[in-house]
Short mmCIF file of C-alpha atoms and ligand atoms in Angstrom, two decimals:
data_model
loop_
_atom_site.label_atom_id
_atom_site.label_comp_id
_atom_site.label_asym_id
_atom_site.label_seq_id
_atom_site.Cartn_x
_atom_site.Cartn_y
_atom_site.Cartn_z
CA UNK V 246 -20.75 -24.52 -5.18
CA UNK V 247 -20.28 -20.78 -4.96
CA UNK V 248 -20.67 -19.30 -1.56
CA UNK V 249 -24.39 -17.31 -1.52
CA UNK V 250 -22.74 -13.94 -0.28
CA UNK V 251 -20.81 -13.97 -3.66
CA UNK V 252 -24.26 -14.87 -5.42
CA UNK V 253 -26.02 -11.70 -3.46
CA UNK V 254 -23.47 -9.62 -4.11
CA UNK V 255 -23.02 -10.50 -7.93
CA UNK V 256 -26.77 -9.77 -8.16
CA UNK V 257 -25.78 -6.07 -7.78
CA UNK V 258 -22.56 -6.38 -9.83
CA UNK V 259 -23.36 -4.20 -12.75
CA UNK V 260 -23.84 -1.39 -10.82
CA UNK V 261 -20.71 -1.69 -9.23
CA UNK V 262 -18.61 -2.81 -12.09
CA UNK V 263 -20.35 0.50 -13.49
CA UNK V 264 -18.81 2.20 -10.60
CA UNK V 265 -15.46 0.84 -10.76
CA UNK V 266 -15.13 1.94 -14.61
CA UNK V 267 -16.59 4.98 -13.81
CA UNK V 268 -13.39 5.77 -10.97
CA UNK V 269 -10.94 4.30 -13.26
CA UNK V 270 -11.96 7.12 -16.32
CA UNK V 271 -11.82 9.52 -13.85
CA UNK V 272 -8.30 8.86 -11.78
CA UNK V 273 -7.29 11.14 -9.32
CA UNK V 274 -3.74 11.41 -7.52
CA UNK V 275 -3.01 11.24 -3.47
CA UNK V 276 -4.51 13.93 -1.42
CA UNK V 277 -6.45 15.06 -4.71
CA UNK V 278 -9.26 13.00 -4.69
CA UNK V 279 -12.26 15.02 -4.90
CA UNK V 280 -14.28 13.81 -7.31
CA UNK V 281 -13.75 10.46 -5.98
CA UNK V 282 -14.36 11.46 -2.07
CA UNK V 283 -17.73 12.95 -3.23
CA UNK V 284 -18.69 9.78 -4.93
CA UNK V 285 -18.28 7.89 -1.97
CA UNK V 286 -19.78 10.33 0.81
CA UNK V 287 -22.78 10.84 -1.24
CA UNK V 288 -23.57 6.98 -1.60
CA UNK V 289 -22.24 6.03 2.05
CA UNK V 290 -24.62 8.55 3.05
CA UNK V 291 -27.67 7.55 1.05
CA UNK V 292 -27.52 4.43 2.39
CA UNK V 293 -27.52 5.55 6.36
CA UNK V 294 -23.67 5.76 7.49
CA UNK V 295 -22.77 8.76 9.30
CA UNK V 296 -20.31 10.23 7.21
CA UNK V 297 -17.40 12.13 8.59
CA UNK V 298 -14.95 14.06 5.53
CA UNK V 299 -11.51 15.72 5.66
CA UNK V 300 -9.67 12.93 7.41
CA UNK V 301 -6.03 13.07 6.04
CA UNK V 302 -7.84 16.19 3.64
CA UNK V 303 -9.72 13.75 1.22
CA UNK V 304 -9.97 11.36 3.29
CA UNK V 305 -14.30 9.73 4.24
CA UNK V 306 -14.84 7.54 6.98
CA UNK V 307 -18.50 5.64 7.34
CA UNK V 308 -19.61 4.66 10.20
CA UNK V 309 -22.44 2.24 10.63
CA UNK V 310 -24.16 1.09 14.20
CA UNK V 311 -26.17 -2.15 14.62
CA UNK V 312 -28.04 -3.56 17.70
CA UNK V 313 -26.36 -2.50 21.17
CA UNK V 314 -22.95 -4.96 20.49
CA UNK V 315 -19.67 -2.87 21.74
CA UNK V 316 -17.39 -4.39 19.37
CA UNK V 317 -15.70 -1.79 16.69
CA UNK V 318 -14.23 -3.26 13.32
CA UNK V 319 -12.71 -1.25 10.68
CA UNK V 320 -12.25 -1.96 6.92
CA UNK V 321 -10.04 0.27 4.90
CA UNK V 322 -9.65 1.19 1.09
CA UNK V 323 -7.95 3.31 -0.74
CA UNK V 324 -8.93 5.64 -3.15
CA UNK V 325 -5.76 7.18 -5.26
CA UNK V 326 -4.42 6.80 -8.55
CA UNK V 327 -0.66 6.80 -10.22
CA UNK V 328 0.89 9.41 -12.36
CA UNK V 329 1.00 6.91 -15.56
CA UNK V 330 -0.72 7.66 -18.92
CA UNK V 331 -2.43 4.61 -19.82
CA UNK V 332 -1.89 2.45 -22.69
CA UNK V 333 -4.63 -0.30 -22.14
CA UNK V 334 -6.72 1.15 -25.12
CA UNK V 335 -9.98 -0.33 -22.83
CA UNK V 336 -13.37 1.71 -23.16
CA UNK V 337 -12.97 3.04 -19.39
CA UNK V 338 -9.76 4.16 -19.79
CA UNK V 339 -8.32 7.25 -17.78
CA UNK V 340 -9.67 10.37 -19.42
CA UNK V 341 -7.07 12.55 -17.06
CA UNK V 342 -4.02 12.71 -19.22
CA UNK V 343 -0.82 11.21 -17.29
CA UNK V 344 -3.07 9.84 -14.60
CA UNK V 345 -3.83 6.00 -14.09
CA UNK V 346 -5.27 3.85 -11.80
CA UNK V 347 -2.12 1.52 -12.41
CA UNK V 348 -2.45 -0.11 -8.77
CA UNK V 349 -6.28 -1.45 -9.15
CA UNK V 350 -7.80 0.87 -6.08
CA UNK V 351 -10.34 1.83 -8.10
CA UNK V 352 -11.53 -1.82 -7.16
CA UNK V 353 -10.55 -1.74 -3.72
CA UNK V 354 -13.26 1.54 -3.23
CA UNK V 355 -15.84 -0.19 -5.47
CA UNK V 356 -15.45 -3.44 -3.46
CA UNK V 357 -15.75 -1.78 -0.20
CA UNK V 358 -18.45 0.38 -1.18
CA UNK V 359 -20.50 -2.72 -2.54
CA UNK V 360 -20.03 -4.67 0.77
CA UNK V 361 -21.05 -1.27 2.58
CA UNK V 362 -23.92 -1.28 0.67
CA UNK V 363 -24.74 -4.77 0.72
CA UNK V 364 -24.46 -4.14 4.90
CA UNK V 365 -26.83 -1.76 4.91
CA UNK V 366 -29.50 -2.61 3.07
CA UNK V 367 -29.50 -6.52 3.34
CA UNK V 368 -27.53 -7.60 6.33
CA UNK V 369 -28.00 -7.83 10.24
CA UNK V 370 -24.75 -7.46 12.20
CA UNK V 371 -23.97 -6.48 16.13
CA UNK V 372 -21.82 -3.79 16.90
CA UNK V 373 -20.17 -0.47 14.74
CA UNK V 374 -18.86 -0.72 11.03
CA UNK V 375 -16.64 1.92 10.15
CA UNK V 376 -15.67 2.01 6.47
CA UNK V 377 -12.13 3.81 6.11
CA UNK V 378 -11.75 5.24 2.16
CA UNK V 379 -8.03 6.61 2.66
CA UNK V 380 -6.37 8.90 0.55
CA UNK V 381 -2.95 9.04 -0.80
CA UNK V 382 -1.37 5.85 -0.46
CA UNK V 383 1.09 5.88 -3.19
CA UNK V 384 3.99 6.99 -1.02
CA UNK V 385 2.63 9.90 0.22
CA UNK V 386 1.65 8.72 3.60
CA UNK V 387 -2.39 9.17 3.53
CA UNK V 388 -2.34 6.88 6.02
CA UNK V 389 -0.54 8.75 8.54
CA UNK V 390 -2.62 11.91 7.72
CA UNK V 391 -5.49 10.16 8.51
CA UNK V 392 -3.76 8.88 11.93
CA UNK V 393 -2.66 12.43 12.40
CA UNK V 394 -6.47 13.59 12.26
CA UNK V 395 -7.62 11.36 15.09
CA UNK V 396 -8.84 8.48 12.50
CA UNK V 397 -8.79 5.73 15.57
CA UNK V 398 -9.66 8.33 17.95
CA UNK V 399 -12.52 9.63 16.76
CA UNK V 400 -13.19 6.25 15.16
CA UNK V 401 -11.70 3.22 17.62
CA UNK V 402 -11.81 -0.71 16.44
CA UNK V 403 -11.00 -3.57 18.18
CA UNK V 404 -9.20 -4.60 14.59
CA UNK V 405 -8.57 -3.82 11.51
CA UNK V 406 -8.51 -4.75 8.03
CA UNK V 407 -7.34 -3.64 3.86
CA UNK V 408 -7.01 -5.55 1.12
CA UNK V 409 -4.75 -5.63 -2.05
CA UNK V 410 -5.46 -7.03 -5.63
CA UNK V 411 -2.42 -8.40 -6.76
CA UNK V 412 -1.77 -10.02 -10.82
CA UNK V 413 0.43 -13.33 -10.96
CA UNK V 414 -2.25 -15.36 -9.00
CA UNK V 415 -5.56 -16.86 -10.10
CA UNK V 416 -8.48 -14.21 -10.37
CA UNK V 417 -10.23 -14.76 -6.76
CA UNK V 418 -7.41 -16.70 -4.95
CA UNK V 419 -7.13 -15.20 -1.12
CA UNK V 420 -3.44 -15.11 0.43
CA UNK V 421 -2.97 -13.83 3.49
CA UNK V 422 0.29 -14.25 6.00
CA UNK V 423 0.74 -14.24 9.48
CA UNK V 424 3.39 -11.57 10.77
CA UNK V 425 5.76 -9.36 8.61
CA UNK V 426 4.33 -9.29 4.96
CA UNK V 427 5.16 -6.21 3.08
CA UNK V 428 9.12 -4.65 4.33
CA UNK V 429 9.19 -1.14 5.54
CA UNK V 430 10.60 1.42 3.00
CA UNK V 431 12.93 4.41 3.92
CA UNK V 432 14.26 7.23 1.52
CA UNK V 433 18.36 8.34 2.44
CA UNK V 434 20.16 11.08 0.90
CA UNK V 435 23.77 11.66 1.31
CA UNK V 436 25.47 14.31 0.89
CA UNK V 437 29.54 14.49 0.23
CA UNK V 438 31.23 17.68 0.92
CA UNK V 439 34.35 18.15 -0.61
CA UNK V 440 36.71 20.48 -2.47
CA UNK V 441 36.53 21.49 -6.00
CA UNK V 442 39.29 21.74 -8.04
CA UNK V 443 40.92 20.97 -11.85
CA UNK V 444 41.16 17.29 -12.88
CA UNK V 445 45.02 17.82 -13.26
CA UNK V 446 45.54 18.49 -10.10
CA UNK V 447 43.64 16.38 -7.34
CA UNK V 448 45.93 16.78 -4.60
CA UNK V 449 44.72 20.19 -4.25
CA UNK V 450 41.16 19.08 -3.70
CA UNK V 451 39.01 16.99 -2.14
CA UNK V 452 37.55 14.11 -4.45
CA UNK V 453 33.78 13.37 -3.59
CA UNK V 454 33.19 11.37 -6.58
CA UNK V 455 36.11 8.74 -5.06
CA UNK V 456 34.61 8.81 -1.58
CA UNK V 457 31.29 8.59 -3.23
CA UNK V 458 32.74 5.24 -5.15
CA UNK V 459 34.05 3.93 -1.97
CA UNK V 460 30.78 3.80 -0.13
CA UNK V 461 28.57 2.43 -2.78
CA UNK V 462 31.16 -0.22 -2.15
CA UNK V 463 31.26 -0.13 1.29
CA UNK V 464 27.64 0.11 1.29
CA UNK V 465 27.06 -3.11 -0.27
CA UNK V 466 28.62 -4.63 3.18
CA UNK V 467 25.87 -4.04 5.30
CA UNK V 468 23.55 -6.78 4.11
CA UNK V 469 25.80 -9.40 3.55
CA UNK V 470 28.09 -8.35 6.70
CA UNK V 471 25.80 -6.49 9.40
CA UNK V 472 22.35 -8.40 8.84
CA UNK V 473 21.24 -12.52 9.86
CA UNK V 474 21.34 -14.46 6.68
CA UNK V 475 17.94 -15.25 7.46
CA UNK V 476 16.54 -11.85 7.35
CA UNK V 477 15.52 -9.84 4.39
CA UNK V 478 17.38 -5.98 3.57
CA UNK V 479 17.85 -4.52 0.59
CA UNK V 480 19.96 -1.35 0.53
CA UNK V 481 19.56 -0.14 -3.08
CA UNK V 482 22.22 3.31 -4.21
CA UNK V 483 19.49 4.26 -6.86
CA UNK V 484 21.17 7.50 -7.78
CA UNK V 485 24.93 8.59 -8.06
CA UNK V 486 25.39 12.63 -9.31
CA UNK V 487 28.48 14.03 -8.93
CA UNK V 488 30.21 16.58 -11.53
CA UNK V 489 29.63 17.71 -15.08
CA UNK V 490 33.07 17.89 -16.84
CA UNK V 491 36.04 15.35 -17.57
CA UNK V 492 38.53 18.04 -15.92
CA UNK V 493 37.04 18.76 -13.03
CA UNK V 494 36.90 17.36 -9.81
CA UNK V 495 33.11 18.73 -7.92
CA UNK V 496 32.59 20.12 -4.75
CA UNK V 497 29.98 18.04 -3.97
CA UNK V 498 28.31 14.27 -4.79
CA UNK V 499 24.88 13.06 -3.72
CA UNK V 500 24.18 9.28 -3.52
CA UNK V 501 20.17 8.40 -3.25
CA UNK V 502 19.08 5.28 -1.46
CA UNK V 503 16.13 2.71 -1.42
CA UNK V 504 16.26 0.86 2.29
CA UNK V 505 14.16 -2.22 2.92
CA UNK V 506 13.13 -4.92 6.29
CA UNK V 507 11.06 -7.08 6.95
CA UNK V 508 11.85 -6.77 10.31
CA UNK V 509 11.73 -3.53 13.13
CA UNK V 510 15.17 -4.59 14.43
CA UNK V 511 16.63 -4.96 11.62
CA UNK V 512 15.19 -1.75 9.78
CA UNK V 513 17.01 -0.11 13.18
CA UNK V 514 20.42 -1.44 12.37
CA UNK V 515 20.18 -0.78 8.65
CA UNK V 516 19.42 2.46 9.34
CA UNK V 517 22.67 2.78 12.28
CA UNK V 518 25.19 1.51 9.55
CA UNK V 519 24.90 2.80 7.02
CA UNK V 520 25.07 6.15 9.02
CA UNK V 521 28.40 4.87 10.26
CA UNK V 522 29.67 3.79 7.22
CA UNK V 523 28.71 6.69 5.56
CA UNK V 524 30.41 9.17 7.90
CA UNK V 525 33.09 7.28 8.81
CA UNK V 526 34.64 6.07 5.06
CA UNK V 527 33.87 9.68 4.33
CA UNK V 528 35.76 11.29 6.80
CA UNK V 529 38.47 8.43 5.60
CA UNK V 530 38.49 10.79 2.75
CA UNK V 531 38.18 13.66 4.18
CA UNK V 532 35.15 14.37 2.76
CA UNK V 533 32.04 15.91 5.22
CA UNK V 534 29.13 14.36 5.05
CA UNK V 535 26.01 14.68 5.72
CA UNK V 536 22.80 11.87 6.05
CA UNK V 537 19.44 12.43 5.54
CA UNK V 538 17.63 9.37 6.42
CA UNK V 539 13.57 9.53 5.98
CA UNK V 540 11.09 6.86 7.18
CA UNK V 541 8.81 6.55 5.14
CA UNK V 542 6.67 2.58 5.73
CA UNK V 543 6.89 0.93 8.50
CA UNK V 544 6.86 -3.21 8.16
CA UNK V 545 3.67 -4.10 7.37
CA UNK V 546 3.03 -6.60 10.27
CA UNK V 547 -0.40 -9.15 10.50
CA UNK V 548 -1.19 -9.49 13.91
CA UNK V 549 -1.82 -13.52 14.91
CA UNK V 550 -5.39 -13.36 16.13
CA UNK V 551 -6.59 -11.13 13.37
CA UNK V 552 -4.66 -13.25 10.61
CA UNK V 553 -6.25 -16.36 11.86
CA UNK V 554 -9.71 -14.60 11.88
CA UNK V 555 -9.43 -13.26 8.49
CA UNK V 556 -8.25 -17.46 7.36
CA UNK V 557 -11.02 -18.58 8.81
CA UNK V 558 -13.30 -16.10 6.91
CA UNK V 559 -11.64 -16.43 3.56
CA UNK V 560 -11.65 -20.17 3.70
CA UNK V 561 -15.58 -20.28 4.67
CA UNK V 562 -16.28 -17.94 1.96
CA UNK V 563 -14.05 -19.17 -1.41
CA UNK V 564 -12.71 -22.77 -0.18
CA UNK V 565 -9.75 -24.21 1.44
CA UNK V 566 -8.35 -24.70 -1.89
CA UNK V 567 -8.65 -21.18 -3.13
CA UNK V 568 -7.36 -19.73 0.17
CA UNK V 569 -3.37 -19.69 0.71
CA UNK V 570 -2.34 -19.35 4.44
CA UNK V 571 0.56 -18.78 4.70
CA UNK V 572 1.95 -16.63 1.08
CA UNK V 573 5.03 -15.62 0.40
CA UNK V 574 6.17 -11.66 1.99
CA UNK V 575 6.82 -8.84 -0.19
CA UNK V 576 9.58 -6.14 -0.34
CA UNK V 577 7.42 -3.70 -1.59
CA UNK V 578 5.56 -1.29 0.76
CA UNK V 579 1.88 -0.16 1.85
CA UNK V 580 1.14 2.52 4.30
CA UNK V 581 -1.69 0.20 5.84
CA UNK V 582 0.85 -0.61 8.05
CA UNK V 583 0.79 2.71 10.12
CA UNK V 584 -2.70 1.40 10.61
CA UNK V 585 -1.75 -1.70 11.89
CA UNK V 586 0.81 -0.23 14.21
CA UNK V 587 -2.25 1.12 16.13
CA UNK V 588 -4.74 -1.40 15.80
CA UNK V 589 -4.48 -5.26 15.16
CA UNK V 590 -4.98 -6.46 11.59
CA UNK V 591 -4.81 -8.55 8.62
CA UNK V 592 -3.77 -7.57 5.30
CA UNK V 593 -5.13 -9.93 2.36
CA UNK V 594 -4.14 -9.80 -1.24
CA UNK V 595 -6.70 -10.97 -3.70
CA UNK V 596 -5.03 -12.94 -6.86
CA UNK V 597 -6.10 -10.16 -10.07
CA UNK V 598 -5.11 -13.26 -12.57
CA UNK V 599 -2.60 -15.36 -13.81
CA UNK V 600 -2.80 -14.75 -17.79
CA UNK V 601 -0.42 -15.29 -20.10
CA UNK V 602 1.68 -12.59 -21.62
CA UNK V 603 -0.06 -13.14 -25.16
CA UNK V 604 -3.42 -11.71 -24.37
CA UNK V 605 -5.07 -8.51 -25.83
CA UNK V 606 -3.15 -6.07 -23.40
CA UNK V 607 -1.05 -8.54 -22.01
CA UNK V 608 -4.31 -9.83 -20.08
CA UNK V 609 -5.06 -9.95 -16.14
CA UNK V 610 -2.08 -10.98 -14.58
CA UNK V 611 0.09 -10.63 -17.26
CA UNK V 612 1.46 -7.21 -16.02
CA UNK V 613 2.43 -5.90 -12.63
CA UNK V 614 0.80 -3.15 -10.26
CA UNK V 615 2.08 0.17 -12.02
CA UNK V 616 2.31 -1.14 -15.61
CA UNK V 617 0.70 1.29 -18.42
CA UNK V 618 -1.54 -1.65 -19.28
CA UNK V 619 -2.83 -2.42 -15.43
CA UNK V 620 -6.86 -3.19 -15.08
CA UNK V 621 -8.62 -4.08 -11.80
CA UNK V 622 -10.23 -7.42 -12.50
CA UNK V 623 -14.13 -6.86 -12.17
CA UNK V 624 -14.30 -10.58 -11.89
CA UNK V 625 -12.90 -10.27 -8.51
CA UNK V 626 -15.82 -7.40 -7.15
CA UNK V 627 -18.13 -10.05 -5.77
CA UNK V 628 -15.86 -11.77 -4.22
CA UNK V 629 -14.10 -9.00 -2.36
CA UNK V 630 -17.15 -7.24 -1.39
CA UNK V 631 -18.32 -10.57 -0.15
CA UNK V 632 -15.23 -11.13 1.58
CA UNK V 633 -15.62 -7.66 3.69
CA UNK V 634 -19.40 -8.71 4.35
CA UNK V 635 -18.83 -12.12 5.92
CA UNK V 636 -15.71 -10.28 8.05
CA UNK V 637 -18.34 -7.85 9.20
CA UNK V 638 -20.88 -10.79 10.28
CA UNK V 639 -18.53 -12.84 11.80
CA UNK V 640 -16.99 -10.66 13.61
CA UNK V 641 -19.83 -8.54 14.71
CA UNK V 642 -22.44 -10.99 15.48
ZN1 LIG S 931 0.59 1.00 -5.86
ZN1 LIG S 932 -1.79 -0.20 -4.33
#
């Protein structure tokens, strides 16, 4: 038997589902979500939050009181799209050429704003709701912004939670992890100084395409030589440009690099070798260099309480069998975790599908986040929204 939160919710679904098609035709990218941040102050509003705008720029934050509880809880969305031009051919499809909501958080602000709804008008709960619709969280830190702006200042909770919709599992399946779950993320650029000169005659100049060589190489030490086995790093050379012609050795070479942990420490000595490495095999070669190393994510870390809480929630509301405890992590990053580096948290995904390949455009759960051919499963709006309702009255009661 269905949980009834999912039935009362499901009663409103069209109008939601209505909602969600209507934010995927009209996609908008980080920090440029207007139209979107309208849409949701004008409804949060209508339906009694005090509504606070400009939060990390297009950032809206809700915010809800009930009875005289003292307890704070905070639920977070996002709100921006990807610069993809969609190929799923689907009546709601983006009508902003080149822009696509590729990740699904055109559901995550439909399922929020149905459970904010749904908590207004139908629901009794102790203590202050505030609904977080963040912008920018495709790698341009909206997150942060909204830190920046006095988000948990202006807006403090005892904990807080986000949740991601995520293809490869079964439509409605809850999995949630205690501790690290999604790896931090940091951007390097390195520079190589050397000496240009002609192809002929390399012992008048200073190779930086050789040093270059040698630390990709060298490079490829750190994670196999400088890190536990039993701790995840990735330390990826995504881009190599050096030079234009066969006869002619450049002044200069520029490696980029893609740096992932799972873990803080870790993160910390990725980041202190591979400055080492870098300056000392250049200077092997004496070639100047020069390291630009840029955190972006931190680890995205579930705090224990908060991770039990949220279990405990998701198995009342779908089933023990449609809840996994304890999933797998993820290298891939989410700036919810500069939330959660102020304020305790959980971090759910919620399975989009498990489809086959072979359906009409390849199906839910056929193709990744960021795929041409991505759509939020509407399916999955009930259950969400039901998810953040039974949070709110469980842990404001
Ligand atoms: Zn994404
Ligand atoms: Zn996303």
């Amino acid at each position: 038997m269905q949980h009834p939160l999912i039935d009362a919710v499901a009663a409103d679904a069209d109008e939601f589902v209505a909602l969600r098609r209507d934010l995927h035709r009209h996609p908008e990218l980080g920090f440029e979500e207007f139209r979107t941040s309208d849409l949701v102050a004008e409804r949060l509003a209508q339906w009694g939050y005090a509504v606070e705008r400009g939060l990390g720029g297009t950032g809206v934050v809700g915010q809800l009181r009930r009875g005289d509880g003292a307890k704070r809880l905070g639920l977070r969305a996002d709100m921006d799209a990807l610069p993809i031009m969609e190929a799923t051919g689907l009546p709601h499809a983006s009508r902003t050429h080149g822009v696509m909501h590729a990740c699904g958080h055109d559901g995550h602000t439909a399922m929020l704003l149905a459970a904010a709804h749904h908590l207004a008008t139908q629901c009794e709960f102790n203590g202050t709701l505030n609904v977080i619709f963040q912008p920018a969280e495709e790698g341009r830190g909206g997150a942060r912004k909204m830190l920046e702006d006095g988000l948990f200042t202006k807006y403090p909770c005892d904990a807080i939670f986000a949740m991601h919709n995520m293809p490869g599992h079964p439509q409605g399946r809850l999995l949630l992890r205690d501790g690290a779950a999604w790896a931090s993320s940091d951007d390097v650029t390195i520079t190589l100084e050397g000496t240009g000169g002609h192809g002929a005659m390399p012992h008048r100049a200073v190779d930086p395409v050789v040093a270059g060589a040698s630390i990709v190489m060298g490079l490829q030490t750190i994670v196999s030589r400088n890190i536990d086995p039993l701790h995840m790093a990735v330390v990826t050379v995504g881009a190599f440009q050096a030079g234009s012609a066969n006869n002619v050795i450049p002044q200069t070479a520029t490696l980029k690099l893609s740096v992932r942990a799972l873990d803080r420490g870790v993160r910390d000595t990725l980041e202190r070798r591979i400055t080492e490495l870098v300056q000392l095999q250049a200077s092997s070669y004496g070639v100047h260099a020069t390291v630009d190393y840029q955190r972006l994510f931190p680890v995205l870390v579930n705090t224990c309480a908060e991770t039990a809480f949220a279990r405990q929630v998701a198995t009342e509301l779908v089933g023990a069998e449609r809840v996994e405890l304890q999933a797998s992590a993820l290298a891939c990053s989410e700036d919810f975790s500069f939330m959660l580096e102020h304020v305790p948290g959980c971090y759910l995904l919620i399975g989009n599908g498990d489809g086959s390949k072979t359906e009409g455009n390849g199906g839910h759960g056929a193709c990744m986040l960021h795929n041409a051919n991505y759509d939020f499963n509407d399916q999955n709006l009930p259950i969400g929204a039901a998810y953040w309702i039974l949070l709110t009255q469980r842990f404001l009661p």
